[in-house]
């Protein structure tokens, strides 16, 4: 079998009508699976440290499948003229985003509803970049679905301190800049955040009812 | 403050000042090092200046709403603000600007949490 050049390869992968479509995807997988596995593996390892009971090999395979699905849909967005070197960077970004998208809700669900067999939660083991990704996503999600609610920034801050950073309820209640916070209010704020996440499509099936 | 454990030293110093029992009384309980005692005394002086200048509300009003730039940190670099946050008794002190900044700035949020954790721990030791 003749091998496709880089430009032909991408062209046939994108074009579903092409008679070479399946052959092109076979070559695509051969050529790039090493790179994809490497990008996916690093991120998955980071999350997986907090999801201790999962088989890391299977989790990586699951995520690679998701990356390939994403590429099947979005490969057309890549401009072939940018060349293969740029493409490798595009693959790395796409892999990273896909893993984050798949793993973040799992991780956050584990934080909200511990412990579940497949998602025991341990914040300390997650890497700094991944922790930032999770945090950033959480804040954007909560702000979007609670815009206009007066207490939302306060609730988010309490939730971060108590659930994501693991401060005790009394430590949070001793916060110097929030009036009248006590352990019960910490619970109430956490419950409000949980409820808000539960109404979010990404979490609907994940959180206990 | 560029030391690795600055948030521990800061949290401890804030707890000693909050407890208002003086450095001598805290020395026994927390086994303070001479350099930590110096640091606490420095912060105590800075706090006294802060009150007379009545700049507290200006400090809060100056809190940026967005993320700090790389290598900058509101909690590490703005000692006056941190003193005001932890030690000032202001009625209606709920501070939306501070909470908004912390929520928007992961770096400051993490640092604030570390300082609060240590502050709480040391304050408990002092009140036992
Ligand atoms: Zn900041
Ligand atoms: Zn405040």
Short mmCIF file of C-alpha atoms and ligand atoms in Angstrom, two decimals:
data_model
loop_
_atom_site.label_atom_id
_atom_site.label_comp_id
_atom_site.label_asym_id
_atom_site.label_seq_id
_atom_site.Cartn_x
_atom_site.Cartn_y
_atom_site.Cartn_z
CA UNK A 1 0.00 0.00 0.00
CA UNK A 2 1.19 3.43 -0.97
CA UNK A 3 1.68 5.83 1.94
CA UNK A 4 -0.07 9.19 1.83
CA UNK A 5 1.91 12.37 2.12
CA UNK A 6 1.00 14.55 5.10
CA UNK A 7 -1.27 16.80 3.04
CA UNK A 8 -3.01 13.88 1.30
CA UNK A 9 -3.44 12.11 4.60
CA UNK A 10 -5.28 14.95 6.28
CA UNK A 11 -7.31 15.62 3.15
CA UNK A 12 -8.57 12.01 2.91
CA UNK A 13 -9.22 11.81 6.65
CA UNK A 14 -11.39 14.90 6.52
CA UNK A 15 -13.24 13.91 3.36
CA UNK A 16 -15.82 11.26 4.31
CA UNK A 17 -16.69 10.68 0.62
CA UNK A 18 -13.12 9.86 -0.32
CA UNK A 19 -12.56 6.20 -1.37
CA UNK A 20 -9.30 6.47 0.59
CA UNK A 21 -11.02 7.65 3.78
CA UNK A 22 -10.61 4.45 5.82
CA UNK A 23 -7.11 3.74 4.55
CA UNK A 24 -6.13 7.27 5.48
CA UNK A 25 -7.43 6.86 9.04
CA UNK A 26 -5.50 3.58 9.38
CA UNK A 27 -2.31 5.38 8.43
CA UNK A 28 -3.24 8.32 10.65
CA UNK A 29 -3.52 5.99 13.62
CA UNK A 30 -0.20 4.28 12.79
CA UNK A 31 1.61 7.57 12.34
CA UNK A 32 0.27 9.50 15.30
CA UNK A 33 -0.85 7.06 17.97
CA UNK A 34 2.53 7.31 19.72
CA UNK A 35 2.26 11.07 19.95
CA UNK A 36 -1.38 10.97 21.08
CA UNK A 37 -0.70 8.32 23.73
CA UNK A 38 2.15 10.38 25.10
CA UNK A 39 0.09 13.58 25.36
CA UNK A 40 -2.93 11.79 26.80
CA UNK A 41 -0.89 9.66 29.17
CA UNK A 42 0.74 12.61 30.92
CA UNK A 43 -2.54 14.34 31.65
CA UNK A 44 -4.36 11.15 32.61
CA UNK A 45 -1.62 10.22 35.07
CA UNK A 46 -2.09 13.57 36.74
CA UNK A 47 -5.81 13.08 37.23
CA UNK A 48 -5.55 9.40 37.92
CA UNK A 49 -3.50 9.99 41.05
CA UNK A 50 -6.69 11.31 42.56
CA UNK A 51 -8.85 8.52 41.13
CA UNK A 52 -6.80 5.82 42.73
CA UNK A 53 -8.90 2.77 41.94
CA UNK A 54 -8.93 3.13 38.19
CA UNK A 55 -6.77 1.05 35.93
CA UNK A 56 -4.50 3.72 34.41
CA UNK A 57 -4.00 1.74 31.18
CA UNK A 58 -7.74 1.50 30.59
CA UNK A 59 -8.26 5.12 31.50
CA UNK A 60 -5.61 6.15 28.96
CA UNK A 61 -7.23 3.95 26.28
CA UNK A 62 -10.64 5.49 27.02
CA UNK A 63 -9.19 8.96 26.65
CA UNK A 64 -7.32 8.12 23.44
CA UNK A 65 -10.63 6.93 21.94
CA UNK A 66 -12.20 10.23 22.93
CA UNK A 67 -9.35 12.14 21.33
CA UNK A 68 -9.77 10.15 18.10
CA UNK A 69 -13.53 10.85 18.13
CA UNK A 70 -12.79 14.53 18.57
CA UNK A 71 -10.31 14.47 15.69
CA UNK A 72 -12.82 12.76 13.41
CA UNK A 73 -15.13 15.69 13.97
CA UNK A 74 -12.65 18.55 14.10
CA UNK A 75 -9.67 17.62 11.96
CA UNK A 76 -11.09 19.79 9.18
CA UNK A 77 -10.40 22.86 11.32
CA UNK A 78 -6.66 22.32 11.00
CA UNK A 79 -5.09 24.17 8.06
CA UNK A 80 -2.95 21.61 6.27
CA UNK A 81 -0.70 24.35 4.89
CA UNK A 82 0.60 24.97 8.42
CA UNK A 83 2.61 21.77 8.05
CA UNK A 84 3.25 18.69 10.13
CA UNK A 85 5.26 20.37 12.87
CA UNK A 86 2.34 22.65 13.70
CA UNK A 87 0.08 19.63 13.42
CA UNK A 88 1.93 17.83 16.21
CA UNK A 89 1.28 20.83 18.45
CA UNK A 90 -2.35 20.86 17.35
CA UNK A 91 -2.57 17.17 18.32
CA UNK A 92 -1.07 17.89 21.74
CA UNK A 93 -3.55 20.71 22.43
CA UNK A 94 -6.50 18.69 21.17
CA UNK A 95 -5.47 15.71 23.31
CA UNK A 96 -5.04 17.84 26.39
CA UNK A 97 -8.39 19.58 25.94
CA UNK A 98 -10.21 16.32 25.32
CA UNK A 99 -8.73 14.71 28.44
CA UNK A 100 -9.59 17.75 30.52
CA UNK A 101 -13.14 17.77 29.23
CA UNK A 102 -13.61 14.10 30.06
CA UNK A 103 -11.75 14.03 33.36
CA UNK A 104 -12.70 17.35 34.96
CA UNK A 105 -16.32 16.43 35.71
CA UNK A 106 -15.14 13.11 37.17
CA UNK A 107 -12.66 14.89 39.35
CA UNK A 108 -15.09 17.58 40.48
CA UNK A 109 -17.80 15.00 41.14
CA UNK A 110 -15.33 13.16 43.36
CA UNK A 111 -14.74 16.40 45.21
CA UNK A 112 -18.48 17.02 45.70
CA UNK A 113 -19.63 13.48 46.47
CA UNK A 114 -16.78 11.54 48.03
CA UNK A 115 -16.25 8.75 48.18
CA UNK A 116 -17.39 6.78 45.16
CA UNK A 117 -15.61 3.59 44.23
CA UNK A 118 -14.13 5.04 41.05
CA UNK A 119 -13.52 8.54 42.23
CA UNK A 120 -11.97 8.86 45.67
CA UNK A 121 -10.72 12.38 45.87
CA UNK A 122 -7.35 13.64 46.94
CA UNK A 123 -6.52 17.16 45.93
CA UNK A 124 -2.93 17.07 47.09
CA UNK A 125 -1.88 14.61 44.44
CA UNK A 126 -3.12 16.55 41.46
CA UNK A 127 -0.53 18.55 39.52
CA UNK A 128 -0.51 22.32 39.62
CA UNK A 129 -1.48 22.79 35.95
CA UNK A 130 -4.28 20.28 36.19
CA UNK A 131 -5.51 21.83 39.44
CA UNK A 132 -5.59 25.19 37.69
CA UNK A 133 -7.57 23.70 34.78
CA UNK A 134 -10.12 22.22 37.17
CA UNK A 135 -10.38 25.41 39.17
CA UNK A 136 -10.74 27.63 36.13
CA UNK A 137 -13.46 25.39 34.71
CA UNK A 138 -15.29 25.26 38.03
CA UNK A 139 -15.29 29.03 38.47
CA UNK A 140 -16.46 29.68 34.90
CA UNK A 141 -19.21 27.08 35.20
CA UNK A 142 -20.46 28.39 38.54
CA UNK A 143 -20.33 32.04 37.53
CA UNK A 144 -22.18 31.33 34.31
CA UNK A 145 -25.01 29.40 35.96
CA UNK A 146 -25.34 31.74 38.94
CA UNK A 147 -24.92 35.17 37.44
CA UNK A 148 -26.81 37.76 39.43
CA UNK A 149 -26.94 35.70 42.61
CA UNK A 150 -25.55 37.88 45.38
CA UNK A 151 -23.76 35.23 47.40
CA UNK A 152 -22.13 33.29 44.60
CA UNK A 153 -18.57 34.62 45.01
CA UNK A 154 -18.75 33.93 48.72
CA UNK A 155 -20.14 30.43 48.14
CA UNK A 156 -17.42 29.68 45.57
CA UNK A 157 -14.71 30.84 47.94
CA UNK A 158 -16.08 28.74 50.79
CA UNK A 159 -16.40 25.74 48.48
CA UNK A 160 -12.82 26.15 47.30
CA UNK A 161 -11.40 26.40 50.82
CA UNK A 162 -13.46 23.57 52.26
CA UNK A 163 -13.78 21.06 49.42
CA UNK A 164 -10.98 21.74 46.99
CA UNK A 165 -8.26 22.79 49.42
CA UNK A 166 -9.39 20.69 52.36
CA UNK A 167 -9.49 23.29 55.12
CA UNK A 168 -11.58 22.27 58.12
CA UNK A 169 -15.01 23.79 58.65
CA UNK A 170 -13.75 25.64 61.71
CA UNK A 171 -10.79 27.05 59.78
CA UNK A 172 -13.17 28.35 57.11
CA UNK A 173 -15.50 29.66 59.83
CA UNK A 174 -12.51 31.59 61.23
CA UNK A 175 -12.15 33.45 57.92
CA UNK A 176 -11.26 37.03 58.77
CA UNK A 177 -13.18 38.57 55.90
CA UNK A 178 -16.55 36.90 55.88
CA UNK A 179 -19.00 37.94 58.51
CA UNK A 180 -21.08 35.44 60.42
CA UNK A 181 -19.62 32.35 58.83
CA UNK A 182 -19.98 29.27 60.98
CA UNK A 183 -19.70 25.54 60.22
CA UNK A 184 -23.39 25.35 59.35
CA UNK A 185 -23.04 28.13 56.79
CA UNK A 186 -20.04 26.32 55.31
CA UNK A 187 -22.30 23.28 54.82
CA UNK A 188 -25.11 25.37 53.35
CA UNK A 189 -22.78 27.13 50.89
CA UNK A 190 -21.30 23.79 49.84
CA UNK A 191 -24.79 22.36 49.32
CA UNK A 192 -25.73 25.33 47.14
CA UNK A 193 -22.65 24.82 44.95
CA UNK A 194 -23.39 21.13 44.70
CA UNK A 195 -26.97 21.82 43.66
CA UNK A 196 -25.81 24.30 41.06
CA UNK A 197 -23.39 21.73 39.60
CA UNK A 198 -26.09 19.07 39.66
CA UNK A 199 -28.22 21.22 37.34
CA UNK A 200 -25.31 21.51 34.92
CA UNK A 201 -25.48 19.15 31.92
CA UNK A 202 -21.89 18.00 32.43
CA UNK A 203 -22.64 16.75 35.92
CA UNK A 204 -26.25 15.60 35.73
CA UNK A 205 -25.43 11.89 35.49
CA UNK A 206 -22.46 12.00 37.78
CA UNK A 207 -23.72 13.40 41.03
CA UNK A 208 -25.83 11.38 43.43
CA UNK A 209 -29.40 12.59 43.43
CA UNK B 1 9.49 37.49 51.67
CA UNK B 2 10.95 35.04 49.23
CA UNK B 3 11.33 32.12 51.59
CA UNK B 4 9.74 28.81 50.78
CA UNK B 5 7.67 28.74 53.97
CA UNK B 6 6.62 32.38 54.02
CA UNK B 7 2.94 31.56 54.29
CA UNK B 8 3.61 29.57 57.47
CA UNK B 9 5.54 32.42 59.05
CA UNK B 10 2.96 34.96 57.95
CA UNK B 11 0.05 32.85 59.22
CA UNK B 12 1.76 32.37 62.55
CA UNK B 13 2.60 36.08 62.89
CA UNK B 14 -1.01 37.04 62.12
CA UNK B 15 -2.26 34.59 64.75
CA UNK B 16 0.08 36.02 67.40
CA UNK B 17 -1.06 39.57 66.63
CA UNK B 18 -4.70 38.52 66.55
CA UNK B 19 -4.45 36.81 69.94
CA UNK B 20 -3.18 40.10 71.42
CA UNK B 21 -1.26 38.42 74.20
CA UNK B 22 2.12 39.74 73.20
CA UNK B 23 5.15 38.08 71.68
CA UNK B 24 6.51 37.03 75.10
CA UNK B 25 3.44 35.00 75.91
CA UNK B 26 3.43 33.42 72.46
CA UNK B 27 7.15 32.59 72.62
CA UNK B 28 6.58 29.77 75.13
CA UNK B 29 3.58 28.21 73.41
CA UNK B 30 4.83 28.36 69.82
CA UNK B 31 8.60 28.15 70.45
CA UNK B 32 9.30 31.15 68.23
CA UNK B 33 12.72 31.61 66.69
CA UNK B 34 14.44 35.00 67.23
CA UNK B 35 14.02 35.86 63.56
CA UNK B 36 10.31 35.00 63.69
CA UNK B 37 9.96 37.24 66.77
CA UNK B 38 11.59 40.07 64.84
CA UNK B 39 9.25 39.46 61.96
CA UNK B 40 6.21 39.56 64.25
CA UNK B 41 7.39 42.81 65.80
CA UNK B 42 7.88 44.31 62.35
CA UNK B 43 4.36 43.37 61.34
CA UNK B 44 3.04 44.75 64.61
CA UNK B 45 4.67 48.12 63.86
CA UNK B 46 3.34 48.07 60.30
CA UNK B 47 -0.12 47.38 61.66
CA UNK B 48 0.04 50.33 64.06
CA UNK B 49 1.06 52.64 61.21
CA UNK B 50 -1.80 51.29 59.17
CA UNK B 51 -4.39 52.30 61.75
CA UNK B 52 -3.15 55.85 62.13
CA UNK B 53 -3.06 56.34 58.38
CA UNK B 54 -6.65 55.19 58.08
CA UNK B 55 -5.90 53.81 54.68
CA UNK B 56 -7.74 50.57 55.20
CA UNK B 57 -10.67 51.20 52.93
CA UNK B 58 -8.33 52.49 50.24
CA UNK B 59 -6.39 49.22 50.45
CA UNK B 60 -9.56 47.22 49.89
CA UNK B 61 -10.72 49.50 47.09
CA UNK B 62 -7.40 48.96 45.31
CA UNK B 63 -7.75 45.18 45.12
CA UNK B 64 -7.76 44.26 41.43
CA UNK B 65 -10.71 42.21 40.23
CA UNK B 66 -8.66 40.15 37.82
CA UNK B 67 -5.75 37.79 38.02
CA UNK B 68 -2.35 38.98 39.23
CA UNK B 69 0.47 38.97 36.73
CA UNK B 70 2.96 36.11 36.76
CA UNK B 71 5.25 36.23 39.81
CA UNK B 72 3.04 38.80 41.51
CA UNK B 73 0.82 37.99 44.44
CA UNK B 74 -1.52 40.15 46.44
CA UNK B 75 -1.12 37.97 49.50
CA UNK B 76 2.66 37.70 49.44
CA UNK B 77 3.55 41.20 48.28
CA UNK B 78 0.98 43.46 49.96
CA UNK B 79 1.65 43.13 53.69
CA UNK B 80 -0.54 46.10 54.61
CA UNK B 81 -3.53 44.61 52.86
CA UNK B 82 -2.97 41.23 54.50
CA UNK B 83 -2.78 42.90 57.92
CA UNK B 84 -6.01 44.77 57.19
CA UNK B 85 -7.71 41.59 56.03
CA UNK B 86 -6.76 39.53 59.07
CA UNK B 87 -6.59 42.07 61.87
CA UNK B 88 -8.88 45.00 61.25
CA UNK B 89 -12.18 45.03 63.06
CA UNK B 90 -14.36 46.76 60.55
CA UNK B 91 -18.14 46.59 60.82
CA UNK B 92 -19.69 44.98 57.77
CA UNK B 93 -16.29 43.69 56.75
CA UNK B 94 -17.53 41.23 54.14
CA UNK B 95 -15.31 42.22 51.31
CA UNK B 96 -16.68 41.39 47.86
CA UNK B 97 -13.61 42.75 46.07
CA UNK B 98 -11.29 40.47 47.97
CA UNK B 99 -13.44 37.38 47.41
CA UNK B 100 -13.82 38.22 43.73
CA UNK B 101 -10.07 38.60 43.35
CA UNK B 102 -9.31 35.36 45.16
CA UNK B 103 -11.84 33.46 43.06
CA UNK B 104 -10.39 34.96 39.88
CA UNK B 105 -6.73 34.46 40.78
CA UNK B 106 -5.89 30.83 41.46
CA UNK B 107 -2.41 31.72 42.64
CA UNK B 108 -3.64 34.15 45.33
CA UNK B 109 -6.47 31.77 46.23
CA UNK B 110 -3.97 29.00 46.98
CA UNK B 111 -1.69 31.31 48.93
CA UNK B 112 -4.55 32.76 50.92
CA UNK B 113 -5.71 29.24 51.82
CA UNK B 114 -2.22 28.31 53.06
CA UNK B 115 -1.99 31.44 55.21
CA UNK B 116 -5.51 30.93 56.59
CA UNK B 117 -4.74 27.28 57.38
CA UNK B 118 -1.66 28.21 59.38
CA UNK B 119 -3.34 31.22 61.00
CA UNK B 120 -6.17 29.01 62.24
CA UNK B 121 -3.82 26.30 63.52
CA UNK B 122 -1.61 28.73 65.45
CA UNK B 123 -4.57 30.66 66.82
CA UNK B 124 -5.91 27.42 68.27
CA UNK B 125 -2.55 26.64 69.88
CA UNK B 126 -2.53 30.10 71.44
CA UNK B 127 -6.03 29.81 72.82
CA UNK B 128 -5.58 26.33 74.34
ZN1 LIG C 1 -3.87 37.60 42.71
ZN1 LIG C 2 -12.65 42.03 53.39
#
